[in-house]
Tab-separated table of C-alpha atoms in Angstrom:
chain	number	residue	atom	x	y	z
A	234	MET	CA	138.577	69.711	80.980
A	235	VAL	CA	139.527	71.141	77.590
A	236	ARG	CA	142.562	72.933	79.111
A	237	PHE	CA	143.737	69.654	80.637
A	238	LEU	CA	143.488	67.847	77.316
A	239	TRP	CA	145.440	70.535	75.486
A	240	LYS	CA	148.229	70.427	78.115
A	241	TRP	CA	148.386	66.678	77.679
A	242	VAL	CA	148.527	67.029	73.925
A	243	ASP	CA	151.350	69.570	74.255
A	244	LYS	CA	153.421	67.085	76.234
A	245	MET	CA	152.986	64.524	73.469
A	246	ARG	CA	154.492	66.800	70.762
A	247	CYS	CA	157.399	64.418	70.325
A	248	LEU	CA	155.121	61.747	68.923
A	249	ARG	CA	154.899	61.400	65.194
A	250	LYS	CA	152.052	63.207	63.357
A	251	ARG	CA	150.514	59.920	62.182
A	252	SER	CA	150.146	58.597	65.723
A	253	MET	CA	148.433	61.859	66.822
A	254	LEU	CA	145.616	61.765	64.311
A	255	PRO	CA	143.631	58.886	65.873
A	256	LEU	CA	144.034	60.403	69.332
A	257	LEU	CA	142.888	63.876	68.250
A	258	GLY	CA	139.959	62.327	66.437
A	259	PHE	CA	138.931	60.538	69.604
A	260	VAL	CA	139.208	63.743	71.688
A	261	ILE	CA	137.158	65.823	69.238
A	262	THR	CA	134.468	63.127	68.982
A	263	PHE	CA	134.273	62.896	72.770
A	264	LEU	CA	133.845	66.672	73.161
A	265	LEU	CA	131.143	66.837	70.490
A	266	LEU	CA	129.185	64.033	72.141
A	267	PHE	CA	129.575	65.694	75.543
A	268	ASN	CA	128.229	69.015	74.220
A	269	LEU	CA	125.377	67.246	72.483
A	270	TYR	CA	124.451	65.495	75.699
A	271	MET	CA	124.350	68.809	77.568
A	272	ASP	CA	122.315	70.621	74.925
A	273	ASP	CA	119.142	72.131	76.453
A	274	ARG	CA	116.926	70.875	73.705
A	275	TYR	CA	117.807	67.255	74.349
A	276	VAL	CA	117.265	67.778	78.068
A	277	LEU	CA	113.836	69.315	77.368
A	278	GLU	CA	112.846	66.470	75.051
A	279	ALA	CA	113.769	63.967	77.769
A	280	GLN	CA	111.612	65.888	80.237
A	281	LYS	CA	108.697	65.931	77.807
A	282	ARG	CA	108.930	62.195	77.175
A	283	GLN	CA	109.016	61.599	80.905
A	284	LEU	CA	106.029	63.920	81.433
A	285	GLY	CA	104.032	62.158	78.721
A	286	ASP	CA	104.906	58.703	80.074
A	287	THR	CA	104.034	59.773	83.606
A	288	LEU	CA	100.616	61.195	82.783
A	289	MET	CA	99.661	58.192	80.649
A	290	HIS	CA	99.728	55.991	83.747
A	291	PRO	CA	97.298	56.043	86.676
A	292	ALA	CA	97.994	58.925	89.036
A	293	SER	CA	99.990	58.313	92.198
A	294	SER	CA	101.490	60.814	94.603
A	295	ASP	CA	104.994	59.342	94.202
A	296	ARG	CA	104.852	59.500	90.417
A	297	TYR	CA	103.573	63.084	90.326
A	298	SER	CA	105.987	64.392	92.969
A	299	HIS	CA	108.852	62.797	91.047
A	300	THR	CA	107.747	64.576	87.867
A	301	PHE	CA	107.414	67.896	89.694
A	302	ARG	CA	110.992	67.569	90.943
A	303	ASP	CA	112.350	66.641	87.535
A	304	LEU	CA	110.739	69.554	85.713
A	305	SER	CA	112.825	72.718	85.676
A	306	ASN	CA	112.258	75.105	88.576
A	307	PHE	CA	108.520	75.684	88.933
A	308	SER	CA	109.116	79.386	89.471
A	309	GLY	CA	111.113	79.529	86.229
A	310	THR	CA	110.070	79.338	82.604
A	311	ILE	CA	109.877	76.244	80.421
A	312	ASN	CA	112.757	76.008	77.963
A	313	VAL	CA	111.025	76.467	74.600
A	314	THR	CA	112.453	78.102	71.481
A	315	TYR	CA	109.579	80.062	69.967
A	316	ARG	CA	109.146	81.134	66.376
A	317	TYR	CA	108.436	84.847	65.942
A	318	LEU	CA	105.895	85.119	63.140
A	319	ALA	CA	105.308	88.862	63.521
A	320	GLY	CA	106.774	91.504	65.853
A	321	PHE	CA	109.275	91.320	68.707
A	322	PRO	CA	108.991	92.067	72.454
A	323	LEU	CA	109.987	95.541	73.579
A	324	PRO	CA	112.546	95.910	76.397
A	325	ARG	CA	110.183	97.958	78.580
A	326	LYS	CA	107.602	96.075	80.639
A	327	LYS	CA	103.963	96.975	79.991
A	328	TYR	CA	101.105	97.053	82.479
A	329	LEU	CA	99.027	94.282	80.863
A	330	THR	CA	99.620	91.417	78.454
A	331	ILE	CA	96.575	90.014	76.661
A	332	GLY	CA	97.091	86.425	75.523
A	333	LEU	CA	95.203	84.637	72.738
A	334	SER	CA	95.736	81.112	71.455
A	335	SER	CA	94.181	80.227	68.106
A	336	VAL	CA	93.867	77.203	65.828
A	337	LYS	CA	92.285	76.693	62.431
A	338	ARG	CA	88.516	76.263	62.687
A	339	LYS	CA	86.367	74.134	60.436
A	340	ARG	CA	83.754	76.877	60.354
A	341	GLY	CA	84.294	80.567	60.949
A	342	ASN	CA	87.346	82.495	62.155
A	343	TYR	CA	87.027	85.303	64.670
A	344	LEU	CA	90.648	86.028	65.584
A	345	LEU	CA	91.007	89.189	63.496
A	346	GLU	CA	87.735	90.561	64.884
A	347	THR	CA	88.960	89.890	68.418
A	348	ILE	CA	92.262	91.694	67.863
A	349	LYS	CA	90.425	94.589	66.222
A	350	SER	CA	88.062	94.850	69.189
A	351	ILE	CA	90.984	94.987	71.643
A	352	PHE	CA	92.614	97.874	69.806
A	353	ASP	CA	89.429	99.724	68.819
A	354	GLN	CA	88.015	99.700	72.348
A	355	SER	CA	91.224	101.122	73.843
A	356	SER	CA	92.217	104.774	74.001
A	357	TYR	CA	95.623	105.987	72.813
A	358	GLU	CA	96.825	106.190	76.425
A	359	GLU	CA	95.566	102.672	77.160
A	360	LEU	CA	97.313	101.269	74.082
A	361	LYS	CA	100.635	102.410	75.527
A	362	GLU	CA	100.160	100.045	78.453
A	363	ILE	CA	99.155	96.803	76.693
A	364	VAL	CA	100.761	94.162	74.524
A	365	VAL	CA	98.737	91.505	72.691
A	366	VAL	CA	100.377	88.107	72.168
A	367	VAL	CA	98.785	85.706	69.690
A	368	HIS	CA	99.919	82.082	69.772
A	369	LEU	CA	99.095	80.391	66.456
A	370	ALA	CA	98.870	76.848	67.746
A	371	ASP	CA	97.986	75.155	64.462
A	372	PHE	CA	100.747	73.375	62.561
A	373	ASP	CA	99.364	74.028	59.088
A	374	PRO	CA	102.084	76.333	57.660
A	375	VAL	CA	99.879	77.649	54.847
A	376	TRP	CA	97.100	78.660	57.285
A	377	CYS	CA	99.623	80.343	59.588
A	378	GLU	CA	101.340	82.200	56.774
A	379	ASN	CA	98.079	83.494	55.313
A	380	LEU	CA	96.851	84.614	58.731
A	381	VAL	CA	100.110	86.382	59.580
A	382	GLN	CA	100.015	88.211	56.255
A	383	GLU	CA	96.465	89.341	56.932
A	384	MET	CA	97.353	90.496	60.455
A	385	SER	CA	100.341	92.370	59.072
A	386	ARG	CA	98.095	94.205	56.610
A	387	LYS	CA	95.414	95.065	59.159
A	388	PHE	CA	97.561	95.700	62.243
A	389	GLY	CA	100.969	96.616	60.822
A	390	HIS	CA	101.230	99.750	62.965
A	391	HIS	CA	100.587	97.798	66.157
A	392	ILE	CA	103.182	95.190	65.157
A	393	ILE	CA	105.826	97.868	64.470
A	394	THR	CA	105.173	99.592	67.811
A	395	GLY	CA	105.432	96.322	69.739
A	396	ARG	CA	101.753	96.153	70.731
A	397	LEU	CA	101.106	92.947	68.763
A	398	LEU	CA	103.286	89.832	68.734
A	399	VAL	CA	102.517	86.625	66.861
A	400	ILE	CA	104.390	83.510	67.974
A	401	GLN	CA	104.369	79.749	67.610
A	402	ALA	CA	105.734	76.953	69.765
A	403	PRO	CA	107.142	74.307	67.357
A	404	GLU	CA	105.348	70.970	67.226
A	405	GLU	CA	108.403	69.038	68.432
A	406	TYR	CA	108.066	70.628	71.884
A	407	TYR	CA	104.603	69.140	72.431
A	408	PRO	CA	104.156	66.015	74.562
A	409	SER	CA	102.471	62.983	73.098
A	410	LEU	CA	98.830	63.475	72.099
A	411	ASP	CA	98.222	59.786	71.330
A	412	GLY	CA	96.826	57.180	73.696
A	413	LEU	CA	95.605	59.774	76.202
A	414	LYS	CA	93.462	58.978	79.227
A	415	ARG	CA	89.751	59.194	78.409
A	416	ASN	CA	88.525	60.887	81.557
A	417	TYR	CA	84.799	61.684	81.848
A	418	ASN	CA	84.089	59.227	79.024
A	419	ASP	CA	85.021	61.864	76.450
A	420	PRO	CA	85.615	60.573	72.914
A	421	GLU	CA	89.235	60.197	71.880
A	422	ASP	CA	89.248	63.198	69.522
A	423	ARG	CA	87.716	65.418	72.217
A	424	VAL	CA	90.406	64.362	74.712
A	425	ARG	CA	93.091	65.073	72.127
A	426	PHE	CA	91.626	68.512	71.375
A	427	ARG	CA	91.372	69.683	74.989
A	428	SER	CA	94.747	68.169	75.925
A	429	LYS	CA	96.492	70.009	73.107
A	430	GLN	CA	94.649	73.179	74.098
A	431	ASN	CA	96.111	72.898	77.608
A	432	VAL	CA	99.602	72.688	76.137
A	433	ASP	CA	98.859	75.584	73.770
A	434	TYR	CA	97.926	77.743	76.751
A	435	ALA	CA	100.918	76.542	78.779
A	436	PHE	CA	103.354	77.635	76.061
A	437	LEU	CA	101.524	80.956	75.644
A	438	LEU	CA	101.656	81.692	79.394
A	439	ASN	CA	105.304	80.690	79.481
A	440	PHE	CA	106.186	83.157	76.722
A	441	CYS	CA	104.323	86.048	78.383
A	442	THR	CA	105.969	85.758	81.798
A	443	ASN	CA	108.218	88.826	81.641
A	444	LEU	CA	106.268	91.135	79.336
A	445	SER	CA	104.122	92.972	81.904
A	446	ASP	CA	102.936	93.225	85.494
A	447	PHE	CA	99.580	91.541	84.832
A	448	TYR	CA	98.271	88.993	82.344
A	449	MET	CA	94.766	88.641	80.887
A	450	MET	CA	93.655	85.479	79.089
A	451	LEU	CA	91.106	85.786	76.304
A	452	GLU	CA	89.780	83.328	73.777
A	453	ASP	CA	90.048	84.076	70.055
A	454	ASP	CA	86.346	84.874	69.573
A	455	VAL	CA	85.732	87.727	72.010
A	456	ARG	CA	84.368	91.265	71.906
A	457	CYS	CA	85.682	93.813	74.414
A	458	SER	CA	84.017	96.574	76.393
A	459	ARG	CA	85.048	100.150	75.760
A	460	ASN	CA	88.074	101.234	77.823
A	461	PHE	CA	88.281	97.833	79.490
A	462	LEU	CA	91.865	98.515	80.639
A	463	THR	CA	90.767	101.533	82.681
A	464	ALA	CA	88.128	99.373	84.373
A	465	LEU	CA	90.704	96.634	85.045
A	466	LYS	CA	93.134	99.099	86.609
A	467	LYS	CA	90.391	100.439	88.821
A	468	VAL	CA	89.628	96.942	90.119
A	469	ILE	CA	93.301	96.064	90.610
A	470	THR	CA	93.833	99.266	92.581
A	471	SER	CA	90.793	98.501	94.745
A	472	ARG	CA	92.281	95.070	95.585
A	473	GLU	CA	95.643	96.412	96.754
A	474	GLY	CA	96.604	94.841	100.055
A	475	SER	CA	94.311	91.832	99.543
A	476	TYR	CA	95.443	88.418	98.326
A	477	TRP	CA	94.223	87.077	95.003
A	478	VAL	CA	95.389	84.620	92.367
A	479	MET	CA	92.765	85.066	89.658
A	480	LEU	CA	90.233	87.839	89.065
A	481	GLU	CA	87.423	87.131	86.613
A	482	PHE	CA	85.818	89.628	84.252
A	483	SER	CA	83.596	87.158	82.416
A	484	LYS	CA	81.762	84.089	83.623
A	485	LEU	CA	82.433	82.116	80.428
A	486	GLY	CA	85.249	79.658	79.716
A	487	TYR	CA	88.807	80.960	79.665
A	488	ILE	CA	87.678	84.515	78.924
A	489	GLY	CA	88.659	87.547	80.991
A	490	LYS	CA	90.802	85.758	83.575
A	491	LEU	CA	93.443	88.040	85.139
A	492	TYR	CA	96.690	86.929	86.827
A	493	HIS	CA	99.827	88.427	88.288
A	494	SER	CA	102.541	87.772	85.694
A	495	LYS	CA	104.773	86.350	88.425
A	496	ASP	CA	102.349	83.400	88.719
A	497	LEU	CA	102.498	82.493	85.012
A	498	PRO	CA	105.469	80.081	85.199
A	499	ARG	CA	103.731	77.969	87.837
A	500	LEU	CA	100.465	78.025	85.919
A	501	ALA	CA	102.248	77.048	82.705
A	502	HIS	CA	103.945	74.103	84.440
A	503	PHE	CA	100.649	73.123	86.035
A	504	LEU	CA	98.786	73.009	82.702
A	505	LEU	CA	101.608	71.056	81.107
A	506	MET	CA	101.764	68.612	84.002
A	507	PHE	CA	98.051	67.769	83.878
A	508	TYR	CA	97.407	68.473	80.219
A	509	GLN	CA	95.419	65.288	79.597
A	510	GLU	CA	93.449	65.213	82.849
A	511	MET	CA	90.641	67.743	82.232
A	512	PRO	CA	89.732	70.910	80.302
A	513	CYS	CA	91.763	74.053	81.006
A	514	ASP	CA	88.960	75.992	82.710
A	515	TRP	CA	88.603	73.152	85.225
A	516	LEU	CA	92.348	73.041	85.816
A	517	LEU	CA	92.278	76.769	86.565
A	518	ILE	CA	89.890	76.177	89.452
A	519	HIS	CA	92.287	73.633	90.958
A	520	PHE	CA	95.256	75.948	90.437
A	521	ARG	CA	93.469	78.823	92.156
A	522	GLY	CA	92.560	76.568	95.087
A	523	LEU	CA	96.077	75.207	95.448
A	524	LEU	CA	97.337	78.782	95.787
A	525	ALA	CA	94.810	79.396	98.571
A	526	GLN	CA	92.175	81.472	96.777
A	527	LYS	CA	89.147	79.476	97.773
A	528	ASP	CA	86.342	81.542	96.257
A	529	VAL	CA	85.689	82.949	92.812
A	530	ILE	CA	86.309	86.706	92.593
A	531	ARG	CA	84.252	87.840	89.621
A	532	PHE	CA	83.410	91.431	88.774
A	533	LYS	CA	80.398	92.922	87.064
A	534	PRO	CA	79.649	94.175	84.549
A	535	SER	CA	81.604	91.674	82.453
A	536	LEU	CA	84.197	93.346	80.267
A	537	PHE	CA	84.363	90.651	77.573
A	538	GLN	CA	81.692	88.887	75.534
A	539	HIS	CA	81.871	85.603	73.644
A	540	MET	CA	80.948	86.310	70.013
A	541	GLY	CA	81.893	83.109	68.173
A	542	TYR	CA	79.023	81.097	66.755
A	543	TYR	CA	81.044	78.022	65.798
A	544	SER	CA	83.352	76.247	68.235
A	545	SER	CA	87.003	75.537	67.419
A	546	TYR	CA	86.164	71.891	68.242
A	547	LYS	CA	84.628	70.315	65.119
A	548	GLY	CA	82.868	73.567	64.215
A	549	ALA	CA	79.996	72.761	66.574
A	550	GLU	CA	77.515	75.526	67.362
A	551	ASN	CA	78.330	77.505	70.493
A	552	LYS	CA	75.799	80.209	71.335
A	553	LEU	CA	76.993	80.972	74.878
A	554	LYS	CA	76.615	84.624	75.877
A	555	ASP	CA	77.481	86.498	79.065
A	556	ASP	CA	74.363	88.410	80.099
A	557	ASP	CA	76.433	90.563	82.485
A	558	PHE	CA	78.374	92.074	79.584
A	559	GLU	CA	77.942	95.801	78.962
A	560	GLU	CA	79.763	97.216	75.951
A	561	ASP	CA	79.191	100.921	76.515
A	562	SER	CA	78.899	101.018	80.296
A	563	VAL	CA	82.126	99.381	81.328
A	564	ASP	CA	83.184	101.590	84.190
A	565	ILE	CA	83.404	99.652	87.420
A	566	PRO	CA	81.264	101.497	89.990
A	567	ASP	CA	83.001	103.525	92.691
A	568	ASN	CA	80.753	102.418	95.569
A	569	PRO	CA	82.243	104.767	98.207
A	570	PRO	CA	82.990	103.287	101.672
A	571	ALA	CA	79.738	102.915	103.584
A	572	SER	CA	77.741	101.050	106.225
A	573	LEU	CA	74.639	99.090	105.204
A	574	TYR	CA	71.463	98.499	107.205
A	575	THR	CA	68.178	96.737	106.495
A	576	ASN	CA	65.154	95.618	108.503
A	577	ILE	CA	64.311	92.918	105.939
A	578	ASN	CA	64.848	89.415	107.344
A	579	VAL	CA	68.136	88.143	105.900
A	580	PHE	CA	68.332	84.572	104.553
A	581	GLU	CA	71.355	82.643	105.835
A	582	ASN	CA	74.596	84.509	105.015
A	583	TYR	CA	73.269	86.590	102.087
A	584	ASP	CA	73.798	89.768	104.083
A	585	ALA	CA	73.322	93.387	103.006
A	586	ALA	CA	76.992	94.071	102.238
A	587	LYS	CA	76.970	91.528	99.415
A	588	ALA	CA	74.635	93.666	97.325
A	589	TYR	CA	77.113	96.548	97.524
A	590	SER	CA	80.142	94.498	96.471
A	591	THR	CA	81.291	94.542	92.850
A	592	VAL	CA	82.061	90.836	93.218
A	593	ASP	CA	79.393	88.394	92.001
A	594	GLU	CA	77.372	88.210	95.254
A	595	TYR	CA	73.935	89.423	96.333
A	596	PHE	CA	71.605	90.173	99.238
A	597	TRP	CA	68.722	87.729	99.742
A	598	GLY	CA	65.877	88.455	102.131
A	599	LYS	CA	62.501	87.016	103.093
A	600	PRO	CA	59.284	88.626	101.778
A	601	PRO	CA	59.412	92.368	102.597
A	602	SER	CA	56.493	94.450	103.838
A	603	THR	CA	55.409	98.021	103.132
A	604	GLY	CA	57.830	100.468	104.723
A	605	ASP	CA	60.769	98.039	104.927
A	606	PHE	CA	64.054	99.599	103.916
A	607	PHE	CA	67.580	98.920	102.769
A	608	VAL	CA	69.907	101.863	103.382
A	609	ILE	CA	73.516	102.739	102.510
A	610	VAL	CA	75.178	105.339	104.753
A	611	PHE	CA	78.443	106.761	103.414
A	612	ASN	CA	81.442	107.269	105.671
A	613	GLN	CA	81.488	110.832	104.377
A	614	SER	CA	79.115	112.864	102.225
A	615	THR	CA	79.826	112.696	98.493
A	616	LYS	CA	78.595	113.786	95.085
A	617	ILE	CA	76.929	110.895	93.259
A	618	SER	CA	76.432	111.124	89.506
A	619	ARG	CA	74.723	107.806	88.794
A	620	ILE	CA	72.892	105.072	90.695
A	621	LYS	CA	71.921	101.692	89.274
A	622	ILE	CA	70.158	98.950	91.255
A	623	VAL	CA	69.145	95.520	89.950
A	624	THR	CA	67.037	92.976	91.864
A	625	GLY	CA	66.400	89.307	91.101
A	626	THR	CA	68.659	86.816	89.302
A	627	GLU	CA	68.518	84.722	86.141
A	628	ASP	CA	67.240	81.645	87.960
A	629	ARG	CA	64.960	83.535	90.378
A	630	HIS	CA	63.069	86.001	88.228
A	631	SER	CA	60.264	86.431	90.764
A	632	ASP	CA	62.572	87.446	93.639
A	633	ILE	CA	62.618	91.083	92.566
A	634	LEU	CA	61.438	94.216	94.296
A	635	HIS	CA	57.963	94.506	92.766
A	636	HIS	CA	57.106	97.871	94.317
A	637	GLY	CA	59.758	100.199	95.655
A	638	ALA	CA	61.336	103.631	95.508
A	639	LEU	CA	64.886	104.965	95.403
A	640	GLU	CA	65.724	107.844	97.733
A	641	VAL	CA	68.812	109.889	98.591
A	642	GLY	CA	69.301	111.734	101.859
A	643	HIS	CA	71.440	114.032	103.974
A	644	LYS	CA	71.528	115.466	107.517
A	645	SER	CA	72.658	112.211	109.089
A	646	VAL	CA	72.115	111.571	112.812
A	647	GLU	CA	73.122	108.785	115.169
A	648	GLY	CA	70.371	106.292	116.023
A	649	LYS	CA	69.919	102.906	117.677
A	650	GLN	CA	70.778	101.154	114.405
A	651	GLY	CA	73.715	103.444	113.657
A	652	ARG	CA	73.894	106.624	111.640
A	653	GLN	CA	70.798	107.445	109.530
A	654	CYS	CA	69.700	110.412	107.421
A	655	SER	CA	66.816	112.575	108.633
A	656	SER	CA	65.882	114.064	105.269
A	657	TYR	CA	65.272	112.232	101.968
A	658	ILE	CA	64.050	113.005	98.463
A	659	THR	CA	62.765	110.419	95.972
A	660	LEU	CA	64.610	109.886	92.687
A	661	GLY	CA	62.220	107.363	91.132
A	662	GLU	CA	60.273	104.113	91.282
A	663	PHE	CA	61.499	100.584	90.530
A	664	LYS	CA	60.234	99.095	87.271
A	665	GLY	CA	60.638	95.403	86.576
A	666	GLY	CA	62.881	95.136	89.610
A	667	LYS	CA	65.365	97.723	88.323
A	668	ILE	CA	66.081	101.432	88.577
A	669	GLU	CA	68.753	103.726	87.180
A	670	ALA	CA	69.200	107.415	87.953
A	671	ILE	CA	71.703	109.581	86.069
A	672	ASN	CA	73.052	113.103	86.621
A	673	VAL	CA	71.980	112.817	90.239
A	674	HIS	CA	74.422	115.501	91.444
A	675	ARG	CA	72.818	117.990	89.061
A	676	LYS	CA	69.269	117.251	90.207
A	677	ILE	CA	69.732	117.720	93.940
A	678	GLY	CA	71.152	120.581	95.980
A	679	PHE	CA	73.247	118.674	98.514
A	680	ASP	CA	76.050	116.146	98.854
A	681	ILE	CA	74.566	112.706	99.503
A	682	GLU	CA	75.060	110.941	102.796
A	683	CYS	CA	72.524	108.104	102.386
A	684	VAL	CA	70.979	106.046	99.570
A	685	ARG	CA	67.802	104.224	100.550
A	686	ILE	CA	65.564	101.586	98.954
A	687	VAL	CA	62.028	101.687	100.370
A	688	VAL	CA	59.420	98.933	99.882
A	689	THR	CA	56.167	100.639	98.876
A	690	ALA	CA	53.930	97.526	98.844
A	691	SER	CA	54.166	94.160	100.590
A	692	GLN	CA	54.946	91.096	98.452
A	693	LYS	CA	54.784	87.315	98.896
A	694	GLU	CA	58.001	86.666	97.031
A	695	TRP	CA	61.439	86.823	98.581
A	696	ILE	CA	63.747	89.634	97.482
A	697	ILE	CA	67.217	89.498	95.958
A	698	ILE	CA	69.142	92.752	95.601
A	699	ARG	CA	71.651	91.658	93.016
A	700	THR	CA	73.746	94.798	92.525
A	701	ILE	CA	73.912	98.315	93.881
A	702	SER	CA	76.240	100.404	91.717
A	703	LEU	CA	77.150	104.010	92.496
A	704	TRP	CA	79.381	106.350	90.507
A	705	THR	CA	80.837	109.478	92.061
A	706	ALA	CA	80.851	112.788	90.171
A	707	GLN	CA	84.270	113.765	88.878
A	708	PRO	CA	85.355	117.316	89.749
A	709	LEU	CA	85.110	119.706	86.827
A	710	GLY	CA	88.369	120.818	85.211
A	711	PRO	CA	89.398	124.476	84.995
A	712	LEU	CA	87.351	126.664	82.687
A	713	ILE	CA	89.031	127.723	79.470
A	714	LYS	CA	88.854	131.485	78.951
């Protein structure tokens, strides 16, 4: 178009200079307006206004599908120009991005403690594989500046090495937060808070899309387990070949939720689309279901613990704790491949295999009698270093194994109910429905083929075997002479 105009101008050289000035002025003005119209920022603002207008009206399939089409490609990122407050992304992709979104609280601030916990609980090798992205989603410039200065003082080395980035999505990119729908009878300020939080997370997810293979969402008031990345990698490796959208490593809020980074653009669009409909942790359930992961996949022990006492909403007290969190025992159990048998009457579909899974499931049986058993038979004999078994649940304290013993065996033989061991030794008795045995491989003289729970006295209560966790013994390294 420009080339055409210049050719036309060249042909008009014979005209007097005075007559050219108005024409050139018109051409330049036209080109400037055309470029302004095509500017991405104006396009984005139009999309945001449309999104806000759409969501402020009652939902209809036509209206929502129209909005989905008009948003940029759902597999692509949202066009936002971020401010870099500290650090810059490195060109090399990492294994894991950890995302935090934080706003100014009326009471308490836990962000620095959370960042410190992430770095302190990671080994030098683990630190090479993570990047922490903090989205300061408060528009108070003084608060942001002070916080960035403090982070720079405390974590300057991590900023320089690209392990810590601090960003902000400018306020002008946010959709309208006025006149929002008051779903669930929430007060207006509560709706505004949770709606903005959804947008905060959407912009954070959008930024993190290409930084790593996997993405972990944390809140800004969290304590981490030691070597949590090693535990995460172990779980991810164990899930290879199986389909999942979200793995959970805490049962609280938006803490410890793991995604494939390739899914972040769709999740970011989804949160932005329905930002005023419901809280983010509810939206996540819908997103997971829409991508065909029907059930929760949560692992124990939890790797992250909520530590904040005051909520970011109005400074209200928030004493929620994850009782599955273990700070010093974070290694996900190995639980070698095995077959499971029991002669305890199983209730509904709470079968034996669920006690052996690291996912949040359990075995539930009817009242056991003396001599009843629950046995794990390994596919091949192995060295076991540690065994931990927990019975009962939070809401069913009485459904524990009141009297029982833990045994390990070898010399397996084929029987009517499958392969069983013919020789056992006892490692200990259950106390309070629990038992833990350590250094097992050093206490016995054989590789284990079976682990057996034996009921030593009948009980009236039903029995829940909540978790069976087994750790294999690592081979010793070469001796140093």
